[in-house]
């Protein structure tokens, strides 16, 4: 068990963590204030490349960034020796600068349309400021969660690969010549033609290191989960469920179907979900209650997807079948609704059984064993056989160190 850090070290860590939180709050306030005072900087109608959304999206981004920073400050100040908390603490600072920089650039560029260099320094900072947040989140976080150390010393080279990717990516993003990807302005610090090839090689190496480190980190998380038990396994299960939800949110093409700003807002929401799960897991707040939450999330998520697919499919099929009878689709909708209502209970039971069988196998096996024993108990009259069978069921389901059975003696029943 790790010793508690000295009080002075704890106070210093808490001061740094809350200073980072205050910085993020200032960045979020600046982003929201800029959207209010200079609407053109947040209005896509002002220029083709300006992120849209206006004040509502700016307010949502500010709220999520502040929530992320508070969570990071709490975790980092409570467990200053665990680097996972500091990763959560740095992410909102980095993303806050990224969001603010984008809108500061467009505020300067739109206010000075004749100046080709307006805001180019801000664009340069925005081109690489995401690195301190995303690289550790994708590489170091899966490797070190929840203990702050790799599963075994053999995984330490993965951390060095991740750390080596950061300066390589910075060189690539900061000194690649030509226009930026997200801004119509050339890189003011772009390397000359003689160094352009070297910068590209360094950048390719950085992305390769990050990819290898990310894959290895996920593999280490699988290894850690297989070896974990008790509290650590609960921590991993909770954050894994949050990560799956984040992947679902990230996979939804909101930036293409709605807008890029809504897509970025959904990304922030996914990060907030993961950060909340990390805080609960690391602070161990009602940790063992989340098996039920995870179970219900899996069941009702799968049930919702199944019933939605059945509903849409039956509506289309009934519309095709009834096309010659009536052009009105109300009959198809009513029939599909009745079909979904009839399928709810059996579908929920089957999905619950499948989830328990796949993800909660020990509990599932125990329930099946007790169910089978209850069925045999109705027909069993031999106390010796009942004694042996009951001991076997208790040993299989509860796995105690010792089992003993006490039977009460017969009482006088003459009264």
Coordinates of N, CA and C in Angstrom, one line a residue, residues 2 5 10 12 25 101 117 125 156 185 213 245 256 319 330 341 346 350 362 393:
X2 N 0.6 2.2 -0.9 CA 1.4 3.4 -1.0 C 1.2 4.3 0.3
X5 N 1.2 11.0 0.8 CA 2.2 12.0 0.5 C 2.3 13.0 1.7
X10 N 1.0 17.5 -0.6 CA -0.4 17.5 -0.9 C -1.0 18.9 -1.1
X12 N 0.7 21.5 -2.1 CA 1.3 22.1 -3.3 C 0.5 21.5 -4.5
X25 N -11.5 27.7 -16.2 CA -12.7 28.6 -16.0 C -12.5 29.9 -16.7
X101 N -8.8 29.5 -29.0 CA -8.0 29.9 -30.1 C -8.7 30.0 -31.5
X117 N -1.8 38.5 -42.2 CA -1.2 37.9 -41.1 C -2.0 38.0 -39.8
X125 N -0.7 28.4 -32.6 CA -0.8 27.8 -31.3 C -1.9 26.7 -31.3
X156 N 6.5 -0.7 -19.2 CA 7.0 0.6 -19.1 C 7.5 1.2 -20.5
X185 N -4.5 30.3 -43.6 CA -3.3 31.2 -43.4 C -2.1 30.2 -43.4
X213 N 1.7 3.0 -29.3 CA 1.5 3.2 -27.9 C 0.0 3.0 -27.5
X245 N -19.6 4.0 -24.1 CA -20.6 5.0 -24.4 C -20.0 6.2 -25.2
X256 N -21.3 15.6 -39.5 CA -21.8 15.6 -40.9 C -23.3 15.7 -41.0
X319 N -45.9 -0.9 -45.0 CA -46.2 0.1 -46.0 C -46.1 -0.5 -47.4
X330 N -50.9 5.3 -41.6 CA -51.3 5.2 -40.2 C -51.5 3.7 -39.7
X341 N -44.8 -3.3 -28.9 CA -45.3 -3.5 -27.5 C -45.4 -5.0 -27.1
X346 N -40.8 -10.3 -23.9 CA -39.9 -11.4 -24.3 C -38.5 -10.9 -24.7
X350 N -34.9 -12.1 -23.0 CA -33.8 -12.7 -23.8 C -32.6 -11.9 -23.7
X362 N -20.7 -15.3 -13.7 CA -20.7 -15.9 -12.4 C -22.1 -15.8 -11.7
X393 N -24.8 -27.1 -3.8 CA -25.3 -25.9 -4.4 C -24.6 -24.6 -3.7

